[in-house]
Amino acid sequence: MMRIPKPILVVVVLVFLLPLSGFGQYSMKSQDSLVKVLMNRHIAINQAKKTMSGYRVQIFFGPQRVKATEVKTDFLQIYPNIGAYLVYQQPNFKIRVGDFKTRLEAMKFLKELQPLYSTAFLVKDEVKLPEL
């Protein structure tokens, strides 16, 4: 195996790396503009989406749509200011309530609901953005 003397190796490395240093500065500028474009696109998508990751309390699930609708109606009579949502995931209908940003907020509401809905539990879900 042939050994390359260190001074020659350093010169070879520098010859190959020096042109890349100028290229790196050019690509940084183009990356900055690309980042701005992607951030603006992300903001526009989020504004149109009007939802965020959060939590809801699931108070019912089962295959009977009529029963699910009854549970939702009963809930809305007790809590008219809390959103209630009917979700269908084959073969079950689910009633999920609330739009909570944090798990702590959802847990507090779950504790309040447990005397009425003993089988209620938390689920991670897409929730409506709060009104500003």
mmCIF file of C-alpha atoms in Angstrom:
data_model
loop_
_atom_site.group_PDB
_atom_site.id
_atom_site.type_symbol
_atom_site.label_atom_id
_atom_site.label_comp_id
_atom_site.label_asym_id
_atom_site.label_seq_id
_atom_site.Cartn_x
_atom_site.Cartn_y
_atom_site.Cartn_z
ATOM 1 C CA MET A 1 0.000 0.000 0.000
ATOM 2 C CA MET A 2 1.380 3.376 -1.002
ATOM 3 C CA ARG A 3 1.426 6.187 1.595
ATOM 4 C CA ILE A 4 0.692 9.729 0.531
ATOM 5 C CA PRO A 5 2.829 12.334 2.306
ATOM 6 C CA LYS A 6 0.774 14.622 4.600
ATOM 7 C CA PRO A 7 1.619 17.914 2.838
ATOM 8 C CA ILE A 8 0.410 16.535 -0.495
ATOM 9 C CA LEU A 9 -2.738 15.137 1.141
ATOM 10 C CA VAL A 10 -3.521 18.542 2.688
ATOM 11 C CA VAL A 11 -3.078 20.292 -0.664
ATOM 12 C CA VAL A 12 -5.360 17.794 -2.409
ATOM 13 C CA VAL A 13 -8.067 18.199 0.258
ATOM 14 C CA LEU A 14 -7.866 22.003 0.086
ATOM 15 C CA VAL A 15 -8.074 21.990 -3.703
ATOM 16 C CA PHE A 16 -11.301 20.029 -3.516
ATOM 17 C CA LEU A 17 -12.843 21.853 -0.541
ATOM 18 C CA LEU A 18 -12.130 25.499 -1.432
ATOM 19 C CA PRO A 19 -14.514 25.609 -4.400
ATOM 20 C CA LEU A 20 -17.240 24.084 -2.209
ATOM 21 C CA SER A 21 -17.010 26.865 0.390
ATOM 22 C CA GLY A 22 -18.213 29.454 -2.157
ATOM 23 C CA PHE A 23 -20.939 27.099 -3.321
ATOM 24 C CA GLY A 24 -22.148 26.669 0.270
ATOM 25 C CA GLN A 25 -22.670 30.428 0.626
ATOM 26 C CA TYR A 26 -24.703 30.557 -2.559
ATOM 27 C CA SER A 27 -26.928 27.690 -1.500
ATOM 28 C CA MET A 28 -27.552 29.323 1.910
ATOM 29 C CA LYS A 29 -29.160 32.312 0.206
ATOM 30 C CA SER A 30 -31.352 30.112 -1.943
ATOM 31 C CA GLN A 31 -32.205 27.986 1.095
ATOM 32 C CA ASP A 32 -33.315 31.105 2.997
ATOM 33 C CA SER A 33 -35.733 32.074 0.239
ATOM 34 C CA LEU A 34 -36.998 28.498 -0.002
ATOM 35 C CA VAL A 35 -37.560 28.415 3.766
ATOM 36 C CA LYS A 36 -39.600 31.643 3.543
ATOM 37 C CA VAL A 37 -41.741 30.201 0.747
ATOM 38 C CA LEU A 38 -42.349 26.979 2.681
ATOM 39 C CA MET A 39 -43.197 28.847 5.901
ATOM 40 C CA ASN A 40 -45.720 31.047 4.077
ATOM 41 C CA ARG A 41 -47.282 27.949 2.514
ATOM 42 C CA HIS A 42 -47.470 26.268 5.945
ATOM 43 C CA ILE A 43 -49.178 29.346 7.430
ATOM 44 C CA ALA A 44 -51.718 29.466 4.587
ATOM 45 C CA ILE A 45 -52.566 25.771 4.975
ATOM 46 C CA ASN A 46 -53.056 26.138 8.736
ATOM 47 C CA GLN A 47 -55.288 29.185 8.308
ATOM 48 C CA ALA A 48 -57.478 27.308 5.836
ATOM 49 C CA LYS A 49 -57.562 24.148 7.959
ATOM 50 C CA LYS A 50 -58.951 25.794 11.129
ATOM 51 C CA THR A 51 -58.090 22.757 13.278
ATOM 52 C CA MET A 52 -55.231 21.688 15.484
ATOM 53 C CA SER A 53 -54.133 18.620 17.363
ATOM 54 C CA GLY A 54 -55.869 18.389 20.725
ATOM 55 C CA TYR A 55 -58.158 16.260 22.870
ATOM 56 C CA ARG A 56 -61.805 15.312 23.129
ATOM 57 C CA VAL A 57 -63.794 13.140 25.509
ATOM 58 C CA GLN A 58 -65.494 10.151 23.911
ATOM 59 C CA ILE A 59 -68.798 9.459 25.675
ATOM 60 C CA PHE A 60 -70.324 6.817 23.387
ATOM 61 C CA PHE A 61 -69.467 4.237 20.776
ATOM 62 C CA GLY A 62 -71.596 1.545 19.226
ATOM 63 C CA PRO A 63 -73.170 0.357 15.976
ATOM 64 C CA GLN A 64 -76.558 2.073 16.491
ATOM 65 C CA ARG A 65 -76.767 5.476 14.829
ATOM 66 C CA VAL A 66 -80.097 6.289 16.521
ATOM 67 C CA LYS A 67 -78.614 5.648 19.980
ATOM 68 C CA ALA A 68 -75.554 7.777 19.143
ATOM 69 C CA THR A 69 -77.793 10.641 18.035
ATOM 70 C CA GLU A 70 -79.797 10.358 21.283
ATOM 71 C CA VAL A 71 -76.628 10.521 23.378
ATOM 72 C CA LYS A 72 -75.454 13.576 21.451
ATOM 73 C CA THR A 73 -78.831 15.325 21.875
ATOM 74 C CA ASP A 74 -78.924 14.548 25.612
ATOM 75 C CA PHE A 75 -75.379 15.850 26.044
ATOM 76 C CA LEU A 76 -76.147 19.097 24.209
ATOM 77 C CA GLN A 77 -79.170 19.702 26.466
ATOM 78 C CA ILE A 78 -76.890 19.527 29.529
ATOM 79 C CA TYR A 79 -73.869 21.289 27.945
ATOM 80 C CA PRO A 80 -75.154 23.555 25.147
ATOM 81 C CA ASN A 81 -71.871 25.508 24.885
ATOM 82 C CA ILE A 82 -69.622 22.454 24.388
ATOM 83 C CA GLY A 83 -69.226 21.014 20.902
ATOM 84 C CA ALA A 84 -70.438 17.450 20.312
ATOM 85 C CA TYR A 85 -69.401 15.481 17.244
ATOM 86 C CA LEU A 86 -70.771 12.316 15.665
ATOM 87 C CA VAL A 87 -67.958 10.279 14.118
ATOM 88 C CA TYR A 88 -68.438 7.115 12.076
ATOM 89 C CA GLN A 89 -65.598 4.621 11.948
ATOM 90 C CA GLN A 90 -66.902 1.392 10.562
ATOM 91 C CA PRO A 91 -68.695 -0.379 12.193
ATOM 92 C CA ASN A 92 -69.189 2.057 15.105
ATOM 93 C CA PHE A 93 -70.626 5.498 15.673
ATOM 94 C CA LYS A 94 -68.791 7.597 18.237
ATOM 95 C CA ILE A 95 -69.784 10.713 20.119
ATOM 96 C CA ARG A 96 -66.837 12.916 21.029
ATOM 97 C CA VAL A 97 -67.254 16.143 22.954
ATOM 98 C CA GLY A 98 -65.166 19.245 23.584
ATOM 99 C CA ASP A 99 -62.312 21.002 21.836
ATOM 100 C CA PHE A 100 -59.430 20.951 24.305
ATOM 101 C CA LYS A 101 -55.933 22.169 23.465
ATOM 102 C CA THR A 102 -54.284 20.333 26.362
ATOM 103 C CA ARG A 103 -54.678 16.958 27.996
ATOM 104 C CA LEU A 104 -55.082 18.693 31.370
ATOM 105 C CA GLU A 105 -58.156 20.649 30.206
ATOM 106 C CA ALA A 106 -59.691 17.472 28.783
ATOM 107 C CA MET A 107 -58.991 15.512 31.991
ATOM 108 C CA LYS A 108 -60.748 18.174 34.053
ATOM 109 C CA PHE A 109 -63.855 17.910 31.857
ATOM 110 C CA LEU A 110 -63.668 14.081 31.860
ATOM 111 C CA LYS A 111 -63.821 14.104 35.689
ATOM 112 C CA GLU A 112 -66.936 16.282 35.473
ATOM 113 C CA LEU A 113 -68.583 13.897 32.969
ATOM 114 C CA GLN A 114 -67.797 10.578 34.649
ATOM 115 C CA PRO A 115 -70.879 10.561 36.934
ATOM 116 C CA LEU A 116 -73.095 10.892 33.816
ATOM 117 C CA TYR A 117 -70.988 8.875 31.339
ATOM 118 C CA SER A 118 -69.106 6.210 33.289
ATOM 119 C CA THR A 119 -67.413 4.758 30.192
ATOM 120 C CA ALA A 120 -66.102 8.131 28.943
ATOM 121 C CA PHE A 121 -62.405 8.431 28.089
ATOM 122 C CA LEU A 122 -59.943 10.821 26.443
ATOM 123 C CA VAL A 123 -59.007 10.648 22.774
ATOM 124 C CA LYS A 124 -56.445 12.594 20.802
ATOM 125 C CA ASP A 125 -58.234 14.277 17.908
ATOM 126 C CA GLU A 126 -58.228 17.237 15.539
ATOM 127 C CA VAL A 127 -60.100 20.003 17.368
ATOM 128 C CA LYS A 128 -61.478 23.359 16.271
ATOM 129 C CA LEU A 129 -59.226 26.349 16.775
ATOM 130 C CA PRO A 130 -60.391 28.623 19.596
ATOM 131 C CA GLU A 131 -62.114 31.878 18.588
ATOM 132 C CA LEU A 132 -59.848 34.920 18.824
#
